[in-house]
Coordinates of C-alpha atoms in Angstrom, one line a residue:
Chain A
V3 CA 0.0 0.0 0.0
S4 CA 1.4 3.4 -1.1
S5 CA 0.9 6.6 0.7
F6 CA 1.2 8.4 -2.5
A7 CA -1.2 11.3 -3.1
I8 CA -1.1 14.8 -4.6
N9 CA -2.8 17.7 -2.8
K10 CA -2.6 20.1 -5.7
L11 CA -1.8 19.1 -9.3
T12 CA -1.3 22.0 -11.9
I13 CA -1.6 21.2 -15.5
I14 CA -0.1 23.7 -18.0
G15 CA -1.6 23.1 -21.4
L16 CA -4.8 21.0 -21.1
G17 CA -5.0 18.5 -23.9
L18 CA -5.3 14.8 -24.4
M19 CA -2.3 13.9 -22.1
G20 CA -2.8 16.3 -19.2
G21 CA -6.6 15.6 -19.3
S22 CA -6.1 11.8 -19.3
L23 CA -3.7 12.1 -16.4
A24 CA -6.1 14.2 -14.3
K25 CA -8.9 11.8 -15.0
A26 CA -6.8 8.7 -14.0
L27 CA -5.6 10.3 -10.7
K28 CA -9.1 11.6 -9.9
A29 CA -10.7 8.2 -10.7
K30 CA -8.3 6.7 -8.0
G31 CA -8.9 9.5 -5.5
L32 CA -5.1 10.3 -5.5
V33 CA -5.4 14.1 -6.1
G34 CA -7.0 16.7 -4.0
E35 CA -7.3 19.5 -6.5
V36 CA -6.6 19.7 -10.3
V37 CA -6.0 23.2 -11.6
A38 CA -5.3 23.9 -15.3
T39 CA -3.8 26.9 -16.9
G40 CA -3.0 27.9 -20.5
R41 CA -3.0 30.6 -23.0
R42 CA -6.6 30.4 -24.1
A43 CA -9.8 29.9 -22.1
P44 CA -12.0 27.5 -24.4
S45 CA -10.1 24.2 -23.8
L46 CA -9.7 25.1 -20.1
E47 CA -13.5 25.8 -19.9
K48 CA -14.2 22.6 -21.7
G49 CA -12.0 20.6 -19.3
L50 CA -14.0 22.2 -16.4
Q51 CA -17.4 21.3 -18.0
L52 CA -16.4 17.8 -18.5
G53 CA -15.2 17.6 -14.9
V54 CA -11.5 16.8 -16.0
I55 CA -10.3 19.6 -13.9
D56 CA -11.6 21.4 -10.7
S57 CA -10.8 24.9 -11.8
Y58 CA -8.7 26.9 -14.3
T59 CA -7.1 30.3 -14.5
L60 CA -5.1 32.1 -17.2
D61 CA -2.8 33.4 -14.5
L62 CA 0.3 31.1 -14.3
A63 CA 1.3 32.4 -10.9
E64 CA -2.1 31.7 -9.4
A65 CA -2.2 28.3 -11.1
V66 CA 1.0 27.1 -9.7
A67 CA 0.8 28.7 -6.2
G68 CA 0.9 25.9 -3.7
A69 CA 1.1 23.0 -6.2
D70 CA 2.8 19.8 -5.2
V71 CA 3.2 18.7 -8.8
I72 CA 3.3 20.9 -12.0
V73 CA 3.0 19.0 -15.3
I74 CA 4.0 20.9 -18.5
A75 CA 1.7 19.4 -21.2
T76 CA 2.0 22.1 -23.9
P77 CA 3.1 21.6 -27.3
T78 CA 6.9 20.8 -27.4
L79 CA 8.1 24.1 -28.8
I80 CA 6.2 26.1 -26.3
A81 CA 7.7 24.2 -23.3
E82 CA 10.7 26.5 -23.2
Q83 CA 8.7 29.7 -22.9
V84 CA 6.6 27.9 -20.2
M85 CA 9.7 27.1 -18.3
A86 CA 10.9 30.7 -18.6
D87 CA 7.6 31.9 -17.2
L88 CA 7.7 29.4 -14.5
A89 CA 11.3 30.1 -13.3
P90 CA 10.4 33.0 -10.9
L91 CA 7.4 31.1 -9.5
L92 CA 8.9 27.8 -8.5
T93 CA 9.7 26.8 -4.9
D94 CA 11.7 23.8 -3.7
K95 CA 8.5 22.1 -2.5
M96 CA 7.2 22.0 -6.2
V97 CA 8.1 19.1 -8.5
V98 CA 7.8 19.7 -12.2
T99 CA 7.6 17.3 -15.0
D100 CA 6.7 17.3 -18.7
V101 CA 5.2 14.9 -21.2
A102 CA 7.0 16.0 -24.4
S103 CA 8.0 13.5 -27.0
V104 CA 11.6 14.8 -27.2
K105 CA 13.8 15.2 -24.2
G106 CA 17.1 16.7 -25.4
N107 CA 15.7 20.0 -26.5
I108 CA 13.7 20.4 -23.3
R109 CA 16.9 19.5 -21.1
D110 CA 18.9 22.2 -23.1
A111 CA 16.2 24.8 -22.8
A112 CA 16.0 24.1 -19.0
A113 CA 19.8 24.5 -18.7
R114 CA 19.7 27.7 -20.5
I115 CA 16.9 29.2 -18.5
F116 CA 17.9 28.0 -15.0
G117 CA 21.6 27.9 -15.4
E118 CA 21.5 24.2 -14.8
V119 CA 18.5 21.8 -15.0
P120 CA 16.8 22.1 -11.6
S121 CA 16.9 19.0 -9.3
N122 CA 13.2 19.0 -9.0
L123 CA 12.5 19.1 -12.7
V124 CA 11.9 15.4 -13.8
L125 CA 11.7 15.1 -17.6
G126 CA 9.3 12.4 -18.8
H127 CA 7.5 11.0 -21.8
P128 CA 4.4 8.8 -21.6
I129 CA 4.3 6.6 -24.7
A130 CA 0.6 6.8 -25.2
G131 CA -1.6 8.8 -27.4
S132 CA -4.1 8.8 -30.2
E133 CA -4.4 10.4 -33.6
Q134 CA -7.1 12.3 -31.8
S135 CA -6.2 15.3 -29.5
G136 CA -7.7 17.9 -27.2
V137 CA -9.1 17.6 -23.7
E138 CA -12.3 16.2 -25.0
A139 CA -10.5 13.0 -26.2
S140 CA -9.0 12.3 -22.7
M141 CA -9.5 8.9 -21.2
A142 CA -8.8 7.8 -17.6
D143 CA -7.3 4.6 -19.0
L144 CA -5.0 6.2 -21.7
F145 CA -1.9 5.2 -19.9
V146 CA -3.0 1.7 -18.7
D147 CA -0.4 -0.9 -19.9
H148 CA 1.7 1.8 -21.6
R149 CA 5.1 2.8 -20.7
V150 CA 6.3 6.1 -19.4
I151 CA 9.9 6.9 -19.9
L152 CA 11.6 9.3 -17.3
T153 CA 15.0 10.6 -18.2
P154 CA 16.5 11.7 -14.9
L155 CA 19.9 13.5 -14.8
A156 CA 22.8 13.2 -12.5
N157 CA 21.5 15.9 -10.1
T158 CA 17.8 15.0 -10.3
S159 CA 16.2 14.7 -6.7
P160 CA 15.5 11.1 -6.0
I161 CA 12.4 12.3 -4.0
A162 CA 11.2 14.3 -7.0
L163 CA 11.9 11.4 -9.3
S164 CA 10.0 8.9 -7.0
L165 CA 7.0 11.1 -6.9
I166 CA 6.6 11.5 -10.6
Q167 CA 7.2 7.7 -10.9
Q168 CA 4.5 7.0 -8.4
M169 CA 2.1 9.4 -10.1
W170 CA 2.5 7.6 -13.5
E171 CA 2.2 4.1 -12.0
A172 CA -1.0 5.3 -10.3
S173 CA -2.3 6.1 -13.8
G174 CA -1.6 2.6 -14.8
A175 CA 1.7 2.9 -16.6
E176 CA 4.9 1.0 -16.4
V177 CA 7.8 3.5 -15.7
V178 CA 11.2 3.1 -17.2
C179 CA 14.2 5.3 -16.8
M180 CA 16.5 6.1 -19.6
D181 CA 19.3 8.4 -20.8
V182 CA 18.1 11.5 -22.7
A183 CA 20.1 10.7 -25.9
E184 CA 19.0 7.0 -25.9
H185 CA 15.3 8.1 -25.5
D186 CA 15.5 10.5 -28.4
A187 CA 17.1 7.9 -30.7
V188 CA 14.7 5.1 -29.7
L189 CA 11.7 7.3 -30.2
A190 CA 13.0 8.8 -33.4
A191 CA 13.2 5.2 -34.8
T192 CA 9.8 3.8 -33.5
S193 CA 7.7 6.9 -33.6
H194 CA 9.1 10.1 -35.1
L195 CA 10.4 8.4 -38.4
P196 CA 7.2 6.4 -38.9
H197 CA 5.0 9.6 -38.6
V198 CA 7.3 11.4 -41.1
L199 CA 7.1 8.5 -43.5
A200 CA 3.2 8.2 -43.1
Y201 CA 2.6 11.9 -43.6
T202 CA 5.1 11.9 -46.6
L203 CA 3.4 9.0 -48.3
V204 CA -0.2 10.3 -47.9
D205 CA 0.8 13.7 -49.1
A206 CA 2.6 12.2 -52.1
L207 CA -0.5 10.3 -53.0
A208 CA -2.9 13.1 -52.3
Q209 CA -1.1 15.3 -54.8
N210 CA -1.4 12.6 -57.4
G211 CA -4.0 13.3 -60.2
A212 CA -5.6 9.9 -59.5
A213 CA -5.8 10.7 -55.7
A214 CA -9.5 9.9 -55.5
D215 CA -9.2 6.6 -57.1
I216 CA -6.1 5.8 -55.1
F217 CA -8.0 6.4 -51.7
R218 CA -11.1 4.7 -53.0
F219 CA -9.4 1.3 -53.6
A220 CA -7.2 1.5 -50.5
A221 CA -7.8 -1.5 -48.3
G222 CA -7.3 -2.2 -44.5
G223 CA -3.6 -2.5 -44.9
F224 CA -3.3 1.1 -46.3
R225 CA -5.7 2.3 -43.5
D226 CA -3.5 0.9 -40.7
F227 CA -0.3 2.1 -42.5
T228 CA -1.5 5.7 -42.7
R229 CA -3.4 5.9 -39.5
I230 CA -0.6 8.0 -37.8
A231 CA -0.9 10.5 -40.7
S232 CA -4.1 11.5 -39.0
S233 CA -2.2 12.8 -36.0
D234 CA -2.1 16.5 -35.0
P235 CA 0.2 18.2 -37.6
T236 CA 1.2 21.0 -35.2
M237 CA 2.5 18.5 -32.6
W238 CA 4.4 16.5 -35.2
H239 CA 5.9 19.7 -36.7
D240 CA 7.2 20.5 -33.2
I241 CA 8.6 17.0 -32.7
A242 CA 10.3 17.0 -36.2
L243 CA 12.0 20.2 -35.4
A244 CA 12.8 19.3 -31.7
N245 CA 14.4 15.9 -32.6
R246 CA 16.0 17.1 -35.8
E247 CA 19.4 15.2 -35.6
A248 CA 18.0 11.8 -34.6
I249 CA 15.2 12.0 -37.2
L250 CA 17.5 13.0 -39.9
Q251 CA 19.7 10.1 -39.1
G252 CA 16.6 7.8 -39.2
I253 CA 15.6 9.1 -42.6
D254 CA 19.0 8.5 -44.0
N255 CA 19.2 5.1 -42.6
F256 CA 15.8 4.3 -44.0
S257 CA 16.6 5.8 -47.4
A258 CA 19.8 3.7 -47.8
H259 CA 17.8 0.5 -47.1
L260 CA 15.1 1.7 -49.6
A261 CA 17.7 2.2 -52.2
T262 CA 18.9 -1.3 -51.8
V263 CA 15.4 -2.7 -52.0
R264 CA 14.7 -0.4 -55.0
K265 CA 17.8 -1.7 -56.8
A266 CA 16.7 -5.3 -56.1
I267 CA 13.2 -4.7 -57.7
E268 CA 14.8 -3.1 -60.7
S269 CA 17.3 -5.8 -61.3
G270 CA 14.8 -8.6 -60.6
D271 CA 17.0 -9.7 -57.6
G272 CA 14.3 -11.9 -56.0
D273 CA 16.8 -13.3 -53.4
T274 CA 17.5 -9.9 -51.9
L275 CA 13.7 -9.1 -51.8
L276 CA 12.8 -12.4 -50.2
T277 CA 15.6 -12.1 -47.6
T278 CA 14.6 -8.6 -46.8
F279 CA 10.9 -9.2 -46.5
D280 CA 11.4 -12.5 -44.5
R281 CA 13.8 -10.8 -42.0
A282 CA 11.3 -8.0 -41.5
K283 CA 8.3 -10.3 -40.9
Q284 CA 10.4 -12.5 -38.5
A285 CA 11.5 -9.4 -36.6
R286 CA 8.0 -7.9 -36.3
D287 CA 6.3 -11.2 -35.5
E288 CA 8.9 -12.0 -32.9
H289 CA 8.6 -8.6 -31.1
F290 CA 4.8 -8.5 -31.4
L291 CA 4.1 -12.1 -30.9
G292 CA 1.7 -11.7 -28.0
Q293 CA -0.6 -9.4 -30.1
Y294 CA -0.1 -11.4 -33.1
L295 CA -1.4 -14.6 -31.5
A296 CA -4.2 -12.7 -29.8
R297 CA -5.5 -11.5 -33.2
K298 CA -5.5 -14.9 -34.8
K299 CA -9.0 -16.2 -35.5
T300 CA -7.9 -19.8 -35.4
P301 CA -5.8 -20.9 -32.3
P302 CA -2.2 -22.1 -33.2
A303 CA -1.8 -25.8 -33.7
S304 CA -0.9 -27.6 -30.5
Chain B
V17 CA -33.5 -13.0 -57.3
S18 CA -30.6 -14.3 -59.3
S19 CA -30.4 -17.7 -60.7
F20 CA -26.7 -17.8 -60.3
A21 CA -25.1 -20.9 -59.3
I22 CA -22.0 -22.9 -60.0
N23 CA -22.1 -26.8 -60.4
K24 CA -18.4 -27.4 -60.2
L25 CA -15.9 -24.9 -59.0
T26 CA -12.2 -25.7 -59.2
I27 CA -9.6 -23.9 -57.2
I28 CA -6.0 -24.2 -58.2
G29 CA -3.8 -23.4 -55.2
L30 CA -5.8 -23.5 -52.1
G31 CA -5.0 -20.8 -49.6
L32 CA -6.6 -17.9 -47.8
M33 CA -8.3 -16.4 -51.0
G34 CA -9.5 -19.6 -52.6
G35 CA -10.5 -21.1 -49.4
S36 CA -12.5 -18.1 -48.3
L37 CA -14.4 -17.9 -51.7
A38 CA -15.2 -21.6 -51.4
K39 CA -16.5 -21.0 -47.8
A40 CA -18.6 -18.1 -48.8
L41 CA -20.2 -19.8 -51.9
K42 CA -20.9 -23.0 -49.8
A43 CA -22.4 -21.0 -47.0
K44 CA -25.0 -19.5 -49.5
G45 CA -25.6 -22.8 -51.2
L46 CA -24.4 -21.4 -54.6
V47 CA -21.9 -24.1 -55.4
G48 CA -22.5 -27.8 -56.0
E49 CA -19.0 -29.1 -55.7
V50 CA -15.7 -27.5 -54.9
V51 CA -12.6 -29.4 -56.0
A52 CA -9.0 -28.1 -55.3
T53 CA -5.8 -28.9 -56.8
G54 CA -2.2 -27.8 -56.4
R55 CA 1.3 -29.1 -56.3
R56 CA 1.4 -30.3 -52.7
A57 CA -1.1 -32.5 -50.8
P58 CA -0.9 -31.0 -47.2
S59 CA -2.9 -27.8 -47.7
L60 CA -5.4 -29.6 -49.9
E61 CA -5.8 -32.3 -47.2
K62 CA -6.2 -29.6 -44.5
G63 CA -8.8 -27.8 -46.7
L64 CA -10.7 -31.2 -46.9
Q65 CA -10.6 -31.8 -43.2
L66 CA -11.8 -28.2 -42.5
G67 CA -14.8 -28.8 -44.9
V68 CA -13.6 -25.9 -47.1
I69 CA -13.6 -28.2 -50.1
D70 CA -15.4 -31.3 -51.2
S71 CA -12.4 -33.2 -52.7
Y72 CA -9.0 -32.7 -54.1
T73 CA -6.6 -34.2 -56.6
L74 CA -3.0 -33.5 -57.6
D75 CA -4.1 -34.2 -61.2
L76 CA -4.8 -30.9 -62.9
A77 CA -6.8 -32.5 -65.8
E78 CA -9.0 -34.4 -63.3
A79 CA -9.5 -31.3 -61.3
V80 CA -10.8 -29.1 -64.1
A81 CA -12.7 -31.7 -66.0
G82 CA -16.4 -30.5 -66.2
A83 CA -15.6 -27.4 -64.2
D84 CA -17.9 -24.3 -64.7
V85 CA -15.5 -21.9 -63.1
I86 CA -11.7 -22.4 -62.5
V87 CA -10.0 -19.9 -60.0
I88 CA -6.3 -19.6 -60.3
A89 CA -5.3 -18.8 -56.7
T90 CA -1.7 -19.7 -56.7
P91 CA 1.1 -17.3 -55.9
T92 CA 1.5 -14.6 -58.7
L93 CA 4.7 -15.8 -60.3
I94 CA 3.3 -19.4 -60.6
A95 CA 0.1 -18.3 -62.4
E96 CA 2.0 -18.3 -65.8
Q97 CA 3.0 -22.0 -65.5
V98 CA -0.6 -22.8 -64.3
M99 CA -2.0 -21.2 -67.4
A100 CA 0.4 -23.1 -69.6
D101 CA -0.7 -26.4 -68.0
L102 CA -4.3 -25.4 -68.3
A103 CA -4.1 -24.4 -72.0
P104 CA -4.7 -28.0 -73.5
L105 CA -7.4 -28.7 -70.9
L106 CA -9.8 -25.8 -71.3
T107 CA -13.1 -25.9 -73.1
D108 CA -15.4 -23.1 -74.1
K109 CA -17.8 -24.0 -71.4
M110 CA -15.2 -23.2 -68.7
V111 CA -14.7 -19.7 -67.3
V112 CA -11.4 -19.1 -65.8
T113 CA -10.5 -16.3 -63.4
D114 CA -7.6 -15.4 -61.0
V115 CA -7.0 -13.4 -57.8
A116 CA -3.4 -12.1 -58.4
S117 CA -2.5 -8.6 -57.1
V118 CA -1.1 -7.5 -60.3
K119 CA -2.8 -7.9 -63.7
G120 CA -0.5 -6.6 -66.3
N121 CA 1.9 -9.5 -66.1
I122 CA -0.8 -12.1 -66.0
R123 CA -2.4 -10.6 -69.1
D124 CA 1.0 -10.6 -70.8
A125 CA 1.7 -14.2 -69.9
A126 CA -1.9 -15.4 -71.1
A127 CA -1.3 -13.6 -74.4
R128 CA 2.1 -15.5 -74.8
I129 CA 0.6 -18.8 -73.9
F130 CA -2.7 -18.6 -75.8
G131 CA -1.7 -16.3 -78.6
E132 CA -4.3 -13.9 -77.4
V133 CA -5.9 -13.7 -74.0
P134 CA -8.9 -16.1 -74.2
S135 CA -12.4 -14.5 -74.1
N136 CA -13.4 -16.8 -71.3
L137 CA -10.4 -15.6 -69.1
V138 CA -11.6 -12.9 -66.7
L139 CA -8.7 -11.4 -64.9
G140 CA -9.6 -10.2 -61.3
H141 CA -8.3 -9.0 -57.9
P142 CA -10.2 -9.3 -54.7
I143 CA -8.9 -6.3 -52.5
A144 CA -9.1 -8.3 -49.2
G145 CA -6.6 -10.2 -47.4
S146 CA -4.8 -10.5 -44.1
E147 CA -1.3 -10.7 -42.9
Q148 CA -2.2 -14.4 -42.2
S149 CA -2.3 -16.8 -45.2
G150 CA -3.1 -20.5 -45.8
V151 CA -6.4 -22.3 -46.1
E152 CA -6.7 -22.6 -42.3
A153 CA -7.0 -18.8 -42.1
S154 CA -9.9 -18.7 -44.6
M155 CA -13.2 -17.0 -43.6
A156 CA -16.7 -17.0 -45.3
D157 CA -16.9 -13.3 -44.8
L158 CA -13.4 -12.3 -46.0
F159 CA -14.9 -10.4 -49.1
V160 CA -18.0 -8.9 -47.4
D161 CA -17.8 -5.2 -47.9
H162 CA -14.6 -5.5 -49.8
R163 CA -14.0 -4.5 -53.5
V164 CA -13.1 -7.0 -56.2
I165 CA -11.5 -5.3 -59.3
L166 CA -12.1 -7.0 -62.6
T167 CA -10.0 -6.0 -65.6
P168 CA -11.9 -7.3 -68.7
L169 CA -10.3 -6.8 -72.1
A170 CA -12.0 -5.7 -75.4
N171 CA -12.6 -9.3 -76.3
T172 CA -13.7 -10.6 -72.9
S173 CA -17.0 -12.6 -73.1
P174 CA -19.7 -10.5 -71.5
I175 CA -21.3 -13.9 -70.3
A176 CA -18.0 -14.9 -68.7
L177 CA -17.6 -11.5 -67.1
S178 CA -21.1 -11.6 -65.8
L179 CA -20.6 -15.0 -64.2
I180 CA -17.5 -13.9 -62.4
Q181 CA -19.0 -10.7 -61.3
Q182 CA -22.0 -12.6 -59.9
M183 CA -19.7 -15.0 -58.1
W184 CA -17.8 -12.2 -56.3
E185 CA -21.1 -10.4 -55.4
A186 CA -22.4 -13.6 -54.0
S187 CA -19.4 -13.7 -51.7
G188 CA -20.3 -10.2 -50.4
A189 CA -18.0 -8.1 -52.5
E190 CA -18.7 -5.0 -54.6
V191 CA -17.3 -5.5 -58.1
V192 CA -15.6 -2.7 -60.1
C193 CA -14.2 -2.9 -63.5
M194 CA -11.0 -1.2 -64.4
D195 CA -8.3 -1.0 -67.0
V196 CA -5.4 -3.3 -66.4
A197 CA -2.8 -0.5 -66.3
E198 CA -5.0 1.6 -64.1
H199 CA -5.3 -1.2 -61.7
D200 CA -1.6 -1.9 -61.5
A201 CA -0.9 1.9 -60.9
V202 CA -3.6 2.3 -58.2
L203 CA -2.5 -0.9 -56.4
A204 CA 1.1 0.1 -56.6
A205 CA 0.2 3.3 -54.8
T206 CA -2.1 2.0 -52.1
S207 CA -0.8 -1.5 -51.4
H208 CA 2.4 -2.5 -53.1
L209 CA 4.4 0.7 -52.1
P210 CA 3.2 0.7 -48.5
H211 CA 4.2 -3.0 -48.2
V212 CA 7.6 -2.3 -49.5
L213 CA 8.0 0.7 -47.2
A214 CA 6.8 -1.3 -44.1
Y215 CA 9.2 -4.2 -44.9
T216 CA 12.1 -1.8 -45.4
L217 CA 11.6 0.2 -42.3
V218 CA 11.2 -2.9 -40.0
D219 CA 14.2 -4.5 -41.6
A220 CA 16.3 -1.4 -41.2
L221 CA 15.4 -1.1 -37.5
A222 CA 15.9 -4.9 -36.9
Q223 CA 19.5 -4.6 -38.1
N224 CA 20.1 -1.7 -35.8
G225 CA 22.3 -2.5 -32.8
A226 CA 19.6 -1.2 -30.4
A227 CA 16.8 -3.4 -32.2
A228 CA 15.6 -4.9 -28.9
D229 CA 15.1 -1.5 -27.2
I230 CA 13.6 -0.1 -30.4
F231 CA 10.8 -2.7 -30.5
R232 CA 10.4 -2.8 -26.7
F233 CA 9.3 0.9 -26.7
A234 CA 7.3 0.9 -29.9
A235 CA 3.7 2.0 -29.2
G236 CA 0.4 1.4 -31.0
G237 CA 1.2 3.7 -33.9
F238 CA 4.2 1.7 -34.7
R239 CA 2.3 -1.5 -34.4
D240 CA -0.3 -0.4 -36.9
F241 CA 2.3 1.2 -39.1
T242 CA 4.2 -2.1 -39.5
R243 CA 1.3 -4.5 -39.4
I244 CA 1.8 -5.2 -43.1
A245 CA 5.3 -6.1 -42.7
S246 CA 4.0 -9.3 -41.1
S247 CA 2.5 -10.3 -44.5
D248 CA 3.7 -13.4 -46.5
P249 CA 7.2 -12.6 -47.8
T250 CA 6.9 -14.9 -50.8
M251 CA 3.6 -13.3 -52.0
W252 CA 5.1 -9.9 -51.7
H253 CA 8.4 -10.9 -53.4
D254 CA 6.2 -12.1 -56.2
I255 CA 4.2 -8.9 -56.5
A256 CA 7.3 -6.6 -56.1
L257 CA 8.8 -8.3 -59.3
A258 CA 5.3 -8.7 -61.1
N259 CA 4.5 -4.9 -60.8
R260 CA 8.0 -3.7 -61.1
E261 CA 7.6 -0.6 -63.3
A262 CA 4.6 0.9 -61.2
I263 CA 6.3 0.2 -57.9
L264 CA 9.6 1.7 -59.0
Q265 CA 7.6 4.8 -60.1
G266 CA 5.9 4.8 -56.7
I267 CA 9.2 4.6 -54.8
D268 CA 10.9 7.4 -56.8
N269 CA 7.8 9.6 -56.3
F270 CA 7.8 8.9 -52.5
S271 CA 11.7 9.3 -52.3
A272 CA 11.4 12.8 -53.9
H273 CA 8.8 13.9 -51.4
L274 CA 10.8 12.5 -48.5
A275 CA 13.8 14.4 -49.8
T276 CA 11.7 17.6 -49.5
V277 CA 10.5 16.8 -46.1
R278 CA 14.1 15.9 -45.1
K279 CA 15.4 19.2 -46.4
A280 CA 12.6 21.0 -44.4
I281 CA 13.6 19.3 -41.1
E282 CA 17.3 19.9 -41.8
S283 CA 16.9 23.7 -42.5
G284 CA 14.3 24.2 -39.7
D285 CA 11.6 25.1 -42.4
G286 CA 8.6 24.7 -40.1
D287 CA 6.2 26.1 -42.7
T288 CA 6.8 23.4 -45.2
L289 CA 6.6 20.7 -42.5
L290 CA 3.3 22.1 -41.2
T291 CA 1.8 22.4 -44.7
T292 CA 2.8 18.9 -45.6
F293 CA 1.6 17.2 -42.3
D294 CA -1.6 19.3 -42.5
R295 CA -2.4 18.4 -46.2
A296 CA -1.7 14.7 -45.4
K297 CA -4.0 14.7 -42.4
Q298 CA -6.8 16.4 -44.3
A299 CA -6.5 14.0 -47.3
R300 CA -6.6 10.9 -45.0
D301 CA -9.3 12.2 -42.7
E302 CA -11.5 13.2 -45.7
H303 CA -11.1 9.9 -47.4
F304 CA -11.5 7.7 -44.3
L305 CA -14.0 10.0 -42.5
G306 CA -16.7 7.3 -42.1
Q307 CA -14.1 4.9 -40.3
Y308 CA -12.7 7.9 -38.4
L309 CA -15.9 9.0 -36.8
A310 CA -16.9 5.3 -36.1
R311 CA -13.6 5.0 -34.0
K312 CA -14.2 8.1 -32.1
K313 CA -15.1 7.3 -28.4
T314 CA -16.9 10.6 -28.0
P315 CA -19.6 11.4 -30.6
P316 CA -19.0 14.6 -32.7
A317 CA -20.6 17.8 -31.3
S318 CA -24.1 18.2 -32.8

């Protein structure tokens, strides 16, 4: 039994992530008061109406006064300005965390603003989401069975780290700690690069003269493959710029592999194609075997 | 009320497609006898045990004798040899169709074998499938609410065309007729290119030193994006070679777009990124709006 609880939780930037965290903690009775703040009233008002938060204010100082935990849940590229605004308002009793998909740029921004990254700032990234966004899409179970990566630094307070870890575990997530650079490289490969590829493919097809026909005859495979191209463009614009180096490396690695496959198709090199496709299927099936078997209509032969 | 029925249906190459067609027609009582043939007994024996077919033989002449409809459901690159073997066995009373994902190479092969494409050969492509394969994965409802594209030629018999159209409609599909070249271009864009990209990405990541970590932290978006990389490698090897020109064109078009996006990321050109991502999201949401709304947890505001 954990004695974990948060008296006052402040969410800066109320959208899918912050809203879902608030809902999860409220559903478990682990938070006394949830206050939201941001630059525009409508989404805050909506959050209030939906019961996701208890109150809101456009005044940052008022929002964070007396807070135990402050979650920066704004778009990535706004987080730097938020930290600058927060700097004069923070006390040692407040623990600050964020939910941005890229950690290196936030760490660097915090170092610029504070001189060094504060020991009570715990950078984090819940690996959960949806192609939908906004507080109205928030769900109390968004983080259940998902991973949250925390990227503590050498000077991060163990007490602050433990509090943020408990907060995410209370929301149903599994918490994993990782180095900032490793996080950004892994996420570039598994999330940022696929989003860039999906957006690029759909845009390339949409600009084709036969776009209407192309989409009309698209089957389930195409729908799955392009689902992430329905994600929030502003958020992914931010991520592409925030994790530039790792994403460029991912694009170049992918392009080199694609050039090899292209050459094999052009020259009729069936061996290379079969080897590549087979290796990919094996890798994917191996890593997603649980999900793969769960989806099978017929049970595997015993 | 249609008087459509098939006395004897012969399936050459019993897998997911042929098996599902047989199940669908049997379930509706629209076929007297389903006979399967192929080069190896085990999948035929399995089809018999599962009740998908009524009998099987490894002898092609025996399998097709007296057949009303013959469905060539072998892998793409084997279809040419099957047509060559079929040539001396066909009568004018038999209607032949296929289910291959590429139509130009089958048309060309038929022209080579028969002198000209026979009027009772109706080339077709059911746009349905699964990353699973084999007769044991077959489902009576595989084609329900899916499209089947038929690519009749100038000399195709209207009676033969009508029979194959009715057969697919009876299985629950919507039948659309299209030019061979248009079919191959549209399918390259919506299916063949995405498969090549998905296989290439997964293989590129799997060969990375951090592959285990990469897959471990992959979220739902990645799972959807790479689902088609679990498809049958041999089938997609065949398709990549059979539709070479259209796929190469698709890769080149995609690569040119990717180069533009890469340059925008490198130079910090946020406008180009936002415009591209936004256009892609709009195109996808517009074309898949029905599915998009159906998946929303909260109903759209009235």
